[in-house]
Amino acid sequence: MKKVLLLSAVAAMSAAAVNAIEPQVLENVTINRLSPDGHIGVSDMYGAVTIFDFANDVTYEYGMDETTGASYATGNGNSISSTGIVVGSFGDTTPAYWENGEWKMLPVGEVNGVYCANGVSADGSVICGYVPSATTGETLYLPAIWTRNADGTYGDYKILPYPTKDFTGRAPQNILAICVSDDGKTVAGQVVDYQGFMIQPIVFRLNDKDEWEYELIHPELINVSNTEFPEWKDEPYNPDPKDFMTPENKEAYEEAYQVYVDSWYDETLKPNPADYMTPEEIAAFNEAADIYNEWVALVGEMSLAIQDLQDNGAAMFEQNNVFLSANGKYYATTACLFEPSEDGWPVEKYVPYLFDLETNEYKQYPYDSNIVTSFVSDNGDLLAATKMDMWTVAPTQGYILKKGEDAFMPLVDYLAYSPATVDWMKENMSHDGVATGEYDEEGSLILEDNYMITGVPTASSDMSIIATWTKSDLWDIENWEKPAAYSYLLTPGLNPTGIALPVGGANLAIAIVDGAIMLNGDAASVAVYDLNGRLVMNVANPGTKVETTLASGFYIVKAVAANGDAVTVKAAL
C-alpha cells in the first residue's frame, strides 16, 4: 500500500529551491540513510518504508501489501542514489527498486530463495546485493550486481567472483555485497563463515580489463593466531541401527519399541537394537559409526580452534554493518572484541574499524566505550553512535571520529561551526524524563529533564546534511503516549576547516567557517596567534562569531572560558 503525503502546503519545488532544505523533526520514523546529495532519506521501521524527498517536500509511505501480506524493505547498504533511486526488496524473495514514486522488481534467476538489493551507485547504473546459490549444501547466498541498460531497465544479475573457502577451509555460509561506490566500480561486502559466527570483510573491484576481482581485507584480524585448521570433510552418513537390520528384524524392533513408548518409556521394556542384528550387521554399523564419530571429533576440534581465536582477540565483525565512502576509498565497520574481566567472564566491547582500500592501512579505534559505526565520508571521517542493547535503558548518542584522531567527538560539539544548528538541536532534540542509564542509591533510574539525544547519525557524502534517529523506548519509561521514534534532519552546511574539542569544564568549542571564528559556548575571550607565537588579535566577550581582517594563512586560535579552561585550534583564516 502506498500513501503519499506532503510535508508542507507546497507540492513541489523548483530545482533552484533545493538548497532551502530546512531542519526538521520527524516522528515515528528512523531515517538511517541519505542520498549522496542529502536530498532523499529513507526510514525502514516495523515493516513500513517511508521515503522522504526533502528537496520537493514530499514523502511516500509503503506498508504491508493487502493482497500478498508482504512488505517492502530497504537495502542494508547505501540504498539511495543521487538520481532518486531507492533499492531493497519486496517480501523475502524479490529484489526491488523505487524510482519516481513507483516500486519495480529486479530480475531474478530460476533458483528459488532470498534475493536482496543492498546498495546503488550515485547514478543508479549499478545495484549490488545477494542472490541464492544454485549449489545445494554449499554457500547459501552469493554476491551479485545488476547493471542498468540504456533503456532504463536492469539486466539479469551477475554473480561476482568470490572465495569458495572461509578462513577455516570450509564453504562460507554467505557472501554478501552490501555497498557500492558512486562510480559503481567498488563493492564492499562480507564473507560469513561456515558456522555463521565469524565475518571477514571483503572488497570487489572492477579492474582495468573490465573484470571483477575480490580481495579479503586484513584476514589476520580474524585468524589472529595464524592457526592451521585440519582438512575439512563433509558430514558423512549418520548411521541408524535400523538401516542395518533385515526387514523382518526391523519390523520386530519397531513393534518392541512401540511397546516401550506405550509404557510411558519404562526402561525395562526398551529394546536393544543389537538384539535384532547379526554380528555382521553390528560390525557394519560400528564401522559406519566410527567414521561419523571421527567427523564429530573434527567438528569439535574446529570449534575449539575458533574459540581460541576469539579468546585471543579475533575481530567479530558485525553482520551488515558495512559502510563505503562514496569515492570507494574507505571501508568502515564495527567489530565486537572480547576483553578479559576479573570474574573470568569476557566483556564485549564494540569497536569501529576504518580500512583504507588504497593504502591497505587500517585503524582500530579505542574501545573505552561501546561505539558502532553508522557512516564514513570521502576523507575517512566516521559517524557513529553508542551501542544499543536490550539490557540498557539509555538513549543512543551520536559521535564523529575524525580520521587520524583517537578521541570520540560528540556530534553536537563537532557541529559547533554552525551555531544555528546547535541552537536548533538544543531546542528540538532535548527531552524531559530521559533515563540515562544511571541509578540512584535506592536502585531507581535517574530521569533527566532537558536532556539532548543526538541518536544514530548518517549523512550526505560531504556531511553538509545529517540525519539522526532514536527510538524512545530506549530512554522514555514513563510517557507511553510518546512517538515510538524520532528522526532529525540537520543542515549545518559544509565541514569547517578547523575545530577544537571542549576540555575540562569549559563546555566551549571553536570552529572556523569562511574565515570567521565560530564559538559554541560562553567564551570570556578569544585570541589569535601567528605560527611564530605572536599575538595578532584579542577579543573580550566575543559572543558566538568573530570576524577577522587578518591576512590569509594559518593561525592558532585560543578561546578561554570564564573558569579559565581553554580550547585551541590551528586553522586557516
Coordinates of C-alpha atoms in Angstrom, one line a residue:
M1 CA 0.0 0.0 0.0
K2 CA 1.3 3.4 -0.9
K3 CA 0.5 6.6 0.9
V4 CA 1.8 10.0 -0.5
L5 CA 1.9 12.9 1.9
L6 CA 3.0 16.5 1.5
L7 CA 5.4 17.8 4.1
S8 CA 4.1 21.3 3.5
A9 CA 1.4 23.0 1.5
V10 CA 3.8 23.2 -1.4
A11 CA 3.5 20.1 -3.5
A12 CA 6.7 20.6 -5.5
M13 CA 9.7 23.0 -5.5
S14 CA 11.8 24.2 -8.4
A15 CA 15.4 23.0 -8.7
A16 CA 16.6 26.4 -7.7
A17 CA 14.9 25.9 -4.3
V18 CA 16.7 22.7 -3.4
N19 CA 19.1 24.5 -1.1
A20 CA 16.2 25.6 1.0
I21 CA 16.0 22.2 2.8
E22 CA 15.3 23.1 6.5
P23 CA 16.0 21.2 9.7
Q24 CA 13.0 19.0 10.6
V25 CA 11.7 16.8 13.4
L26 CA 10.0 13.7 12.1
E27 CA 8.1 11.4 14.4
N28 CA 7.6 7.6 14.2
V29 CA 10.3 7.1 11.6
T30 CA 14.0 6.1 11.7
I31 CA 15.9 7.8 8.9
N32 CA 19.0 5.6 8.6
R33 CA 20.2 6.6 5.1
L34 CA 20.5 9.7 3.0
S35 CA 21.3 10.0 -0.7
P36 CA 24.8 11.3 -1.6
D37 CA 23.4 14.8 -2.0
G38 CA 21.2 14.6 1.1
H39 CA 18.0 15.3 -0.8
I40 CA 16.4 12.0 -0.2
G41 CA 16.1 9.9 3.1
V42 CA 14.6 6.6 4.0
S43 CA 13.1 5.1 7.1
D44 CA 12.5 1.3 7.5
M45 CA 10.6 0.6 10.7
Y46 CA 8.2 -2.1 11.8
G47 CA 7.5 -3.3 8.3
A48 CA 6.8 0.2 6.9
V49 CA 9.1 2.0 4.5
T50 CA 9.0 5.8 4.3
I51 CA 10.8 7.7 1.5
F52 CA 11.4 11.4 2.1
D53 CA 12.0 13.7 -0.9
F54 CA 13.3 16.7 1.1
A55 CA 14.1 18.7 -1.9
N56 CA 10.5 18.7 -3.1
D57 CA 8.8 18.4 0.4
V58 CA 7.1 15.1 -0.5
T59 CA 7.1 11.8 1.4
Y60 CA 5.9 8.4 0.3
E61 CA 4.8 5.7 2.8
Y62 CA 4.6 2.0 2.0
G63 CA 3.1 -0.6 4.4
M64 CA 2.1 -4.2 4.1
D65 CA 0.6 -5.3 0.7
E66 CA -3.0 -6.1 1.4
T67 CA -3.1 -8.9 -1.2
T68 CA 0.2 -10.8 -0.5
G69 CA 0.8 -9.7 3.1
A70 CA 4.4 -8.8 2.1
S71 CA 6.2 -5.6 2.9
Y72 CA 9.0 -3.6 1.2
A73 CA 12.4 -3.2 2.9
T74 CA 15.3 -1.0 2.1
G75 CA 18.8 -2.4 1.5
N76 CA 21.4 -2.7 4.2
G77 CA 24.0 -0.5 2.3
N78 CA 24.0 2.8 0.6
S79 CA 20.5 2.2 -0.6
I80 CA 19.8 5.6 -2.3
S81 CA 21.3 7.1 -5.5
S82 CA 21.7 10.8 -6.3
T83 CA 19.2 10.3 -9.1
G84 CA 16.4 9.3 -6.6
I85 CA 16.6 5.5 -6.8
V86 CA 16.0 3.5 -3.6
V87 CA 16.9 -0.2 -3.5
G88 CA 15.7 -3.0 -1.3
S89 CA 13.3 -6.0 -1.6
F90 CA 9.7 -6.9 -1.6
G91 CA 8.9 -9.8 0.8
D92 CA 11.7 -12.3 1.3
T93 CA 12.3 -13.3 -2.3
T94 CA 12.2 -10.3 -4.7
P95 CA 14.8 -7.6 -5.1
A96 CA 13.2 -4.2 -5.9
Y97 CA 14.0 -0.6 -6.5
W98 CA 11.9 2.6 -6.2
E99 CA 12.0 5.4 -8.7
N100 CA 9.7 8.3 -9.5
G101 CA 7.2 7.2 -6.9
E102 CA 6.9 3.6 -8.1
W103 CA 8.4 0.3 -6.9
K104 CA 9.7 -2.0 -9.6
M105 CA 11.1 -5.5 -9.4
L106 CA 14.7 -6.5 -10.4
P107 CA 15.3 -9.7 -12.5
V108 CA 15.7 -12.9 -10.5
G109 CA 17.0 -16.3 -11.6
E110 CA 15.5 -19.8 -11.8
V111 CA 16.8 -20.6 -8.3
N112 CA 14.2 -20.1 -5.5
G113 CA 15.4 -18.3 -2.4
V114 CA 16.1 -14.9 -0.9
Y115 CA 17.2 -12.1 -3.3
C116 CA 18.1 -8.7 -1.9
A117 CA 19.4 -5.4 -3.3
N118 CA 21.5 -3.5 -0.8
G119 CA 23.4 -0.6 -2.5
V120 CA 23.2 1.6 -5.5
S121 CA 25.8 3.7 -7.3
A122 CA 25.3 7.5 -7.5
D123 CA 23.8 7.5 -11.0
G124 CA 21.8 4.3 -10.5
S125 CA 23.8 2.4 -13.1
V126 CA 24.9 -0.4 -10.7
I127 CA 23.0 -2.1 -7.9
C128 CA 24.6 -4.6 -5.6
G129 CA 23.1 -7.3 -3.4
Y130 CA 23.0 -11.0 -3.0
V131 CA 21.2 -13.9 -4.6
P132 CA 20.7 -17.6 -3.7
S133 CA 23.3 -20.1 -4.7
A134 CA 22.4 -22.8 -7.2
T135 CA 24.6 -25.4 -5.4
T136 CA 22.7 -27.3 -2.7
G137 CA 24.5 -27.8 0.6
E138 CA 27.2 -25.2 -0.1
T139 CA 27.2 -21.4 0.3
L140 CA 23.6 -20.1 0.6
Y141 CA 23.9 -16.6 -0.8
L142 CA 26.3 -15.1 -3.3
P143 CA 27.3 -11.5 -4.1
A144 CA 25.8 -10.0 -7.2
I145 CA 25.2 -6.8 -9.2
W146 CA 22.5 -5.6 -11.6
T147 CA 23.6 -3.2 -14.3
R148 CA 21.2 -0.7 -15.9
N149 CA 20.5 -0.9 -19.6
A150 CA 20.3 2.1 -22.0
D151 CA 16.5 1.9 -21.9
G152 CA 16.5 2.4 -18.1
T153 CA 15.7 -1.3 -17.3
Y154 CA 18.1 -3.6 -15.3
G155 CA 19.5 -6.7 -16.9
D156 CA 19.9 -10.1 -15.3
Y157 CA 22.2 -10.2 -12.3
K158 CA 25.8 -11.1 -12.5
I159 CA 27.4 -13.1 -9.7
L160 CA 30.7 -11.5 -8.6
P161 CA 33.8 -13.7 -8.1
Y162 CA 34.1 -15.0 -4.6
P163 CA 36.2 -17.2 -2.3
T164 CA 34.9 -20.8 -2.1
K165 CA 36.5 -21.4 1.3
D166 CA 36.4 -19.4 4.6
F167 CA 39.4 -19.0 6.9
T168 CA 38.8 -22.5 8.3
G169 CA 38.9 -24.1 4.8
R170 CA 35.1 -24.7 4.8
A171 CA 32.5 -23.3 2.4
P172 CA 31.3 -19.9 3.7
Q173 CA 27.7 -19.7 4.8
N174 CA 27.0 -16.5 2.9
I175 CA 28.9 -13.9 0.8
L176 CA 27.2 -10.6 0.8
A177 CA 27.6 -7.5 -1.4
I178 CA 26.4 -4.5 0.7
C179 CA 27.7 -1.1 -0.5
V180 CA 28.8 0.2 -3.9
S181 CA 30.9 3.3 -4.7
D182 CA 29.5 6.3 -6.5
D183 CA 31.2 5.2 -9.8
G184 CA 29.9 1.6 -9.4
K185 CA 33.5 0.1 -9.6
T186 CA 34.0 -0.8 -6.0
V187 CA 31.7 -3.0 -3.9
A188 CA 32.1 -3.6 -0.1
G189 CA 30.8 -6.8 1.4
Q190 CA 31.3 -9.6 3.9
V191 CA 32.1 -13.3 4.0
V192 CA 30.1 -15.1 6.7
D193 CA 32.0 -18.2 7.8
Y194 CA 30.7 -21.8 7.7
Q195 CA 29.2 -21.6 11.2
G196 CA 27.7 -18.1 10.7
F197 CA 29.7 -16.5 13.6
M198 CA 32.9 -15.0 12.1
I199 CA 32.7 -12.4 9.4
Q200 CA 35.5 -11.5 7.0
P201 CA 35.4 -8.0 5.3
I202 CA 35.8 -8.3 1.5
V203 CA 36.0 -5.8 -1.4
F204 CA 35.2 -6.4 -5.0
R205 CA 36.8 -4.1 -7.7
L206 CA 36.3 -3.7 -11.4
N207 CA 39.8 -3.7 -12.9
D208 CA 41.3 -2.1 -16.0
K209 CA 40.3 -5.1 -18.1
D210 CA 36.6 -4.6 -17.1
E211 CA 36.8 -7.7 -15.0
W212 CA 35.6 -8.0 -11.3
E213 CA 38.1 -9.4 -8.8
Y214 CA 38.0 -9.7 -5.0
E215 CA 40.3 -9.1 -2.0
L216 CA 39.9 -10.2 1.6
I217 CA 40.5 -7.2 3.9
H218 CA 43.1 -7.9 6.6
P219 CA 42.3 -11.6 7.2
E220 CA 44.9 -11.6 10.0
L221 CA 42.3 -9.7 12.1
I222 CA 40.2 -13.0 12.1
N223 CA 42.9 -15.7 12.3
V224 CA 44.9 -13.8 14.8
S225 CA 46.9 -16.9 15.9
N226 CA 47.7 -17.9 12.3
T227 CA 46.0 -21.2 13.1
E228 CA 46.4 -24.1 10.6
F229 CA 43.0 -25.8 10.6
P230 CA 42.7 -29.5 9.9
E231 CA 41.4 -30.5 6.5
W232 CA 37.6 -30.3 6.4
K233 CA 35.4 -33.3 5.5
D234 CA 31.8 -33.1 4.6
E235 CA 29.4 -34.6 7.1
P236 CA 29.2 -38.4 6.5
Y237 CA 26.2 -40.7 6.9
N238 CA 24.9 -40.7 10.5
P239 CA 24.2 -44.4 10.9
D240 CA 20.9 -45.7 12.2
P241 CA 20.9 -49.3 13.5
K242 CA 17.6 -50.0 11.8
D243 CA 19.3 -49.4 8.4
F244 CA 21.4 -52.5 9.1
M245 CA 18.6 -54.9 10.1
T246 CA 16.7 -57.3 7.9
P247 CA 13.2 -56.2 7.0
E248 CA 11.8 -58.8 9.4
N249 CA 14.0 -57.8 12.3
K250 CA 13.4 -54.1 11.7
E251 CA 9.7 -54.7 11.9
A252 CA 10.1 -56.7 15.1
Y253 CA 12.3 -54.0 16.6
E254 CA 9.8 -51.3 15.8
E255 CA 7.0 -53.3 17.4
A256 CA 9.0 -53.7 20.5
Y257 CA 9.9 -50.0 20.6
Q258 CA 6.2 -49.1 20.3
V259 CA 5.5 -51.2 23.4
Y260 CA 8.2 -49.2 25.1
V261 CA 6.6 -45.9 24.1
D262 CA 3.1 -47.1 25.1
S263 CA 4.5 -48.0 28.5
W264 CA 5.4 -44.4 29.1
Y265 CA 9.1 -45.2 28.5
D266 CA 9.6 -48.0 31.0
E267 CA 13.3 -48.5 30.7
T268 CA 12.9 -52.2 31.4
L269 CA 11.0 -52.6 28.2
K270 CA 13.4 -50.5 26.0
P271 CA 14.6 -52.8 23.2
N272 CA 18.4 -53.1 22.4
P273 CA 18.9 -52.7 18.6
A274 CA 21.8 -55.2 18.8
D275 CA 19.4 -58.0 19.8
Y276 CA 17.8 -57.6 16.3
M277 CA 21.1 -57.6 14.4
T278 CA 23.5 -60.3 13.3
P279 CA 27.2 -60.0 14.3
E280 CA 28.0 -59.0 10.7
E281 CA 25.3 -56.3 10.8
I282 CA 26.6 -55.0 14.1
A283 CA 30.2 -54.8 12.7
A284 CA 28.9 -52.9 9.6
F285 CA 27.1 -50.4 11.9
N286 CA 30.1 -49.9 14.1
E287 CA 32.3 -49.2 11.1
A288 CA 29.9 -46.5 9.9
A289 CA 29.6 -45.1 13.5
D290 CA 33.4 -44.8 13.7
I291 CA 33.5 -42.8 10.5
Y292 CA 30.8 -40.5 11.8
N293 CA 32.3 -40.1 15.2
E294 CA 35.6 -39.1 13.6
W295 CA 33.8 -36.3 11.9
V296 CA 32.1 -35.2 15.1
A297 CA 35.6 -35.1 16.7
L298 CA 36.7 -32.9 13.7
V299 CA 33.8 -30.5 14.3
G300 CA 34.9 -30.2 18.0
E301 CA 38.5 -29.6 17.1
M302 CA 37.5 -26.8 14.6
S303 CA 35.1 -25.3 17.2
L304 CA 37.8 -25.2 19.9
A305 CA 40.3 -23.6 17.5
I306 CA 37.8 -20.9 16.6
Q307 CA 37.0 -20.3 20.3
D308 CA 40.8 -19.9 20.9
L309 CA 40.9 -17.2 18.2
Q310 CA 38.0 -15.3 19.8
D311 CA 39.7 -15.6 23.2
N312 CA 42.9 -14.1 21.7
G313 CA 41.3 -11.0 20.2
A314 CA 39.9 -12.0 16.9
A315 CA 37.6 -9.3 15.5
M316 CA 34.0 -10.4 15.5
F317 CA 32.7 -8.1 12.8
E318 CA 29.0 -7.1 12.9
Q319 CA 26.9 -8.5 10.1
N320 CA 25.6 -5.9 7.6
N321 CA 27.5 -3.1 9.5
V322 CA 29.3 -2.1 6.3
F323 CA 29.9 1.5 5.1
L324 CA 31.8 2.5 2.0
S325 CA 32.8 6.1 1.3
A326 CA 31.3 7.5 -1.9
N327 CA 34.7 7.6 -3.6
G328 CA 35.3 3.9 -2.8
K329 CA 38.4 4.6 -0.8
Y330 CA 37.3 3.8 2.8
Y331 CA 35.6 0.7 4.2
A332 CA 34.2 1.2 7.7
T333 CA 32.6 -1.3 10.0
T334 CA 32.3 -2.4 13.7
A335 CA 33.7 -5.4 15.5
C336 CA 32.9 -7.0 18.8
L337 CA 36.1 -7.8 20.8
F338 CA 36.2 -9.8 24.0
E339 CA 38.1 -8.3 26.9
P340 CA 39.1 -10.4 29.9
S341 CA 37.5 -9.4 33.2
E342 CA 38.3 -10.1 36.9
D343 CA 35.4 -12.5 37.3
G344 CA 36.6 -14.6 34.3
W345 CA 33.7 -13.8 32.0
P346 CA 34.8 -11.9 28.9
V347 CA 33.3 -8.4 28.4
E348 CA 32.0 -7.4 25.0
K349 CA 33.4 -4.2 23.5
Y350 CA 32.2 -2.8 20.2
V351 CA 34.9 -1.0 18.2
P352 CA 34.9 0.9 14.9
Y353 CA 37.3 -0.1 12.2
L354 CA 38.4 2.1 9.3
F355 CA 40.1 0.4 6.3
D356 CA 41.9 2.5 3.7
L357 CA 41.4 0.4 0.5
E358 CA 44.1 2.4 -1.4
T359 CA 47.0 2.1 1.1
N360 CA 45.8 -1.1 2.8
E361 CA 46.3 0.6 6.2
Y362 CA 43.6 0.3 8.9
K363 CA 42.6 2.0 12.1
Q364 CA 41.1 0.2 15.1
Y365 CA 39.6 2.9 17.4
P366 CA 40.0 2.7 21.2
Y367 CA 37.3 0.8 22.9
D368 CA 36.8 2.6 26.2
S369 CA 33.2 2.8 25.3
N370 CA 30.9 0.8 23.0
I371 CA 30.6 2.7 19.7
V372 CA 29.0 1.4 16.5
T373 CA 29.8 2.8 13.0
S374 CA 27.0 4.4 11.0
F375 CA 28.6 6.3 8.1
V376 CA 32.0 7.1 6.5
S377 CA 32.9 10.2 4.5
D378 CA 35.2 10.6 1.5
N379 CA 38.0 11.8 3.8
G380 CA 37.7 8.9 6.2
D381 CA 35.7 10.6 9.0
L382 CA 33.3 8.3 10.7
L383 CA 29.9 8.9 12.2
A384 CA 29.0 6.5 14.9
A385 CA 26.7 6.0 17.9
T386 CA 26.6 4.3 21.3
K387 CA 25.7 0.6 21.1
M388 CA 22.1 -0.2 21.6
D389 CA 21.3 -3.4 23.5
M390 CA 18.3 -4.9 25.2
W391 CA 19.7 -4.7 28.7
T392 CA 20.4 -0.9 28.9
V393 CA 17.8 1.8 29.4
A394 CA 19.6 4.8 27.9
P395 CA 19.5 6.9 24.8
T396 CA 21.8 6.5 21.8
Q397 CA 24.2 9.4 21.3
G398 CA 25.9 10.4 18.1
Y399 CA 29.7 10.9 17.6
I400 CA 32.2 11.7 14.9
L401 CA 35.5 10.0 14.7
K402 CA 37.9 12.3 12.8
K403 CA 40.4 10.3 10.6
G404 CA 43.8 10.1 12.3
E405 CA 42.4 11.0 15.8
D406 CA 41.6 8.8 18.7
A407 CA 39.0 10.9 20.5
F408 CA 35.3 10.4 20.1
M409 CA 33.8 13.8 19.5
P410 CA 30.1 14.3 20.4
L411 CA 28.1 15.2 17.3
V412 CA 26.9 18.4 18.9
D413 CA 30.4 19.6 19.6
Y414 CA 31.5 18.8 16.0
L415 CA 28.6 20.9 14.7
A416 CA 29.8 24.0 16.7
Y417 CA 30.9 25.5 13.4
S418 CA 27.1 26.0 12.8
P419 CA 25.7 27.8 15.9
A420 CA 22.3 27.9 14.3
T421 CA 22.3 24.1 14.0
V422 CA 23.4 23.7 17.6
D423 CA 20.7 26.1 18.8
W424 CA 18.1 24.1 16.8
M425 CA 19.4 20.9 18.3
K426 CA 19.1 22.2 21.9
E427 CA 15.6 23.4 21.2
N428 CA 14.3 20.4 19.3
M429 CA 16.3 17.4 20.3
S430 CA 16.1 17.8 24.1
H431 CA 13.6 15.8 26.1
D432 CA 12.3 15.5 29.6
G433 CA 12.1 12.4 31.7
V434 CA 15.1 10.8 30.0
A435 CA 16.5 7.6 31.6
T436 CA 20.3 8.0 31.1
G437 CA 21.3 4.6 32.4
E438 CA 22.3 5.9 35.8
Y439 CA 20.7 4.8 39.1
D440 CA 20.2 6.4 42.5
E441 CA 21.1 4.9 45.8
E442 CA 17.7 3.2 46.0
G443 CA 18.3 1.5 42.7
S444 CA 15.8 3.6 40.7
L445 CA 16.6 5.0 37.3
I446 CA 17.6 8.7 37.4
L447 CA 15.5 10.7 35.0
E448 CA 16.9 13.9 33.4
D449 CA 15.0 16.9 32.0
N450 CA 16.0 19.0 29.1
Y451 CA 18.4 16.2 28.0
M452 CA 19.7 16.3 24.4
I453 CA 19.6 13.0 22.5
T454 CA 21.5 13.0 19.3
G455 CA 20.8 9.4 18.2
V456 CA 22.3 7.4 15.4
P457 CA 23.7 9.7 12.7
T458 CA 24.1 9.3 8.9
A459 CA 24.9 12.0 6.3
S460 CA 25.2 13.1 2.7
S461 CA 28.6 12.5 1.1
D462 CA 30.0 15.8 2.1
M463 CA 28.3 15.8 5.5
S464 CA 26.6 19.1 4.8
I465 CA 23.3 17.4 5.6
I466 CA 23.0 15.0 8.6
A467 CA 20.1 12.8 9.7
T468 CA 19.8 11.1 13.1
W469 CA 17.3 8.8 14.7
T470 CA 16.4 7.4 18.1
K471 CA 13.8 5.0 19.4
S472 CA 12.1 6.4 22.5
D473 CA 11.5 3.1 24.3
L474 CA 15.3 3.1 25.0
W475 CA 15.0 6.1 27.3
D476 CA 11.4 7.2 27.9
I477 CA 10.0 4.8 30.5
E478 CA 7.0 6.9 31.7
N479 CA 5.3 8.5 28.7
W480 CA 3.5 5.7 26.9
E481 CA 1.8 8.1 24.5
K482 CA 5.1 9.3 23.1
P483 CA 6.1 8.7 19.5
A484 CA 7.9 5.4 19.0
A485 CA 10.8 7.1 17.4
Y486 CA 12.2 10.5 16.4
S487 CA 14.3 11.4 13.4
Y488 CA 16.0 14.8 13.0
L489 CA 17.3 16.4 9.8
L490 CA 20.1 18.8 10.3
T491 CA 21.5 21.2 7.7
P492 CA 24.8 22.6 9.1
G493 CA 26.5 23.1 5.7
L494 CA 30.0 22.1 4.7
N495 CA 32.6 20.9 7.2
P496 CA 34.7 23.6 8.8
T497 CA 38.5 24.0 8.2
G498 CA 39.3 23.6 11.9
I499 CA 37.5 22.6 15.1
A500 CA 38.6 22.1 18.7
L501 CA 37.0 19.8 21.4
P502 CA 35.8 21.2 24.7
V503 CA 38.2 20.5 27.5
G504 CA 37.8 20.3 31.3
G505 CA 34.7 22.1 32.4
A506 CA 34.9 24.8 29.6
N507 CA 31.9 23.5 27.6
L508 CA 33.4 25.5 24.8
A509 CA 34.3 24.6 21.2
I510 CA 35.8 26.5 18.2
A511 CA 35.3 26.2 14.5
I512 CA 36.5 28.2 11.5
V513 CA 33.9 28.9 8.8
D514 CA 34.7 31.2 5.8
G515 CA 37.4 32.9 7.7
A516 CA 35.2 33.7 10.7
I517 CA 35.8 32.2 14.2
M518 CA 32.6 30.4 15.4
L519 CA 32.3 29.7 19.1
N520 CA 29.9 27.3 20.8
G521 CA 29.6 28.1 24.5
D522 CA 30.4 31.0 26.7
A523 CA 33.9 32.4 25.9
A524 CA 35.4 35.1 28.1
S525 CA 38.0 35.9 25.4
V526 CA 39.4 34.7 22.1
A527 CA 43.0 35.3 20.9
V528 CA 44.7 34.7 17.6
Y529 CA 48.4 34.0 17.2
D530 CA 50.6 33.6 14.2
L531 CA 52.7 30.5 13.8
N532 CA 55.6 32.3 15.5
G533 CA 53.5 32.7 18.6
R534 CA 52.9 36.4 18.3
L535 CA 49.5 37.7 19.4
V536 CA 47.8 39.3 16.4
M537 CA 44.2 39.6 17.6
N538 CA 42.5 39.6 21.0
V539 CA 38.7 40.0 21.7
A540 CA 37.0 40.1 25.1
N541 CA 33.5 38.7 25.4
P542 CA 33.4 37.6 21.7
G543 CA 29.9 36.1 21.6
T544 CA 29.4 33.3 19.0
K545 CA 31.1 34.8 15.9
V546 CA 34.2 36.8 15.4
E547 CA 35.1 38.3 12.0
T548 CA 38.7 38.8 11.2
T549 CA 40.6 41.1 8.9
L550 CA 43.9 39.2 9.1
A551 CA 45.9 38.2 6.0
S552 CA 45.1 34.8 4.7
G553 CA 47.1 32.0 6.3
F554 CA 47.3 29.5 9.2
Y555 CA 46.9 30.8 12.7
I556 CA 46.5 29.5 16.3
V557 CA 43.1 30.4 17.7
K558 CA 42.6 30.1 21.5
A559 CA 39.3 30.6 23.3
V560 CA 39.2 30.9 27.1
A561 CA 36.1 30.2 29.2
A562 CA 35.1 32.1 32.4
N563 CA 36.6 29.4 34.6
G564 CA 40.0 29.7 32.9
D565 CA 39.8 26.5 30.8
A566 CA 40.9 27.0 27.2
V567 CA 40.5 25.3 23.8
T568 CA 42.9 25.8 20.9
V569 CA 42.8 25.1 17.2
K570 CA 45.2 25.5 14.3
A571 CA 43.2 26.6 11.3
A572 CA 43.3 28.7 8.1
L573 CA 41.8 32.2 8.3

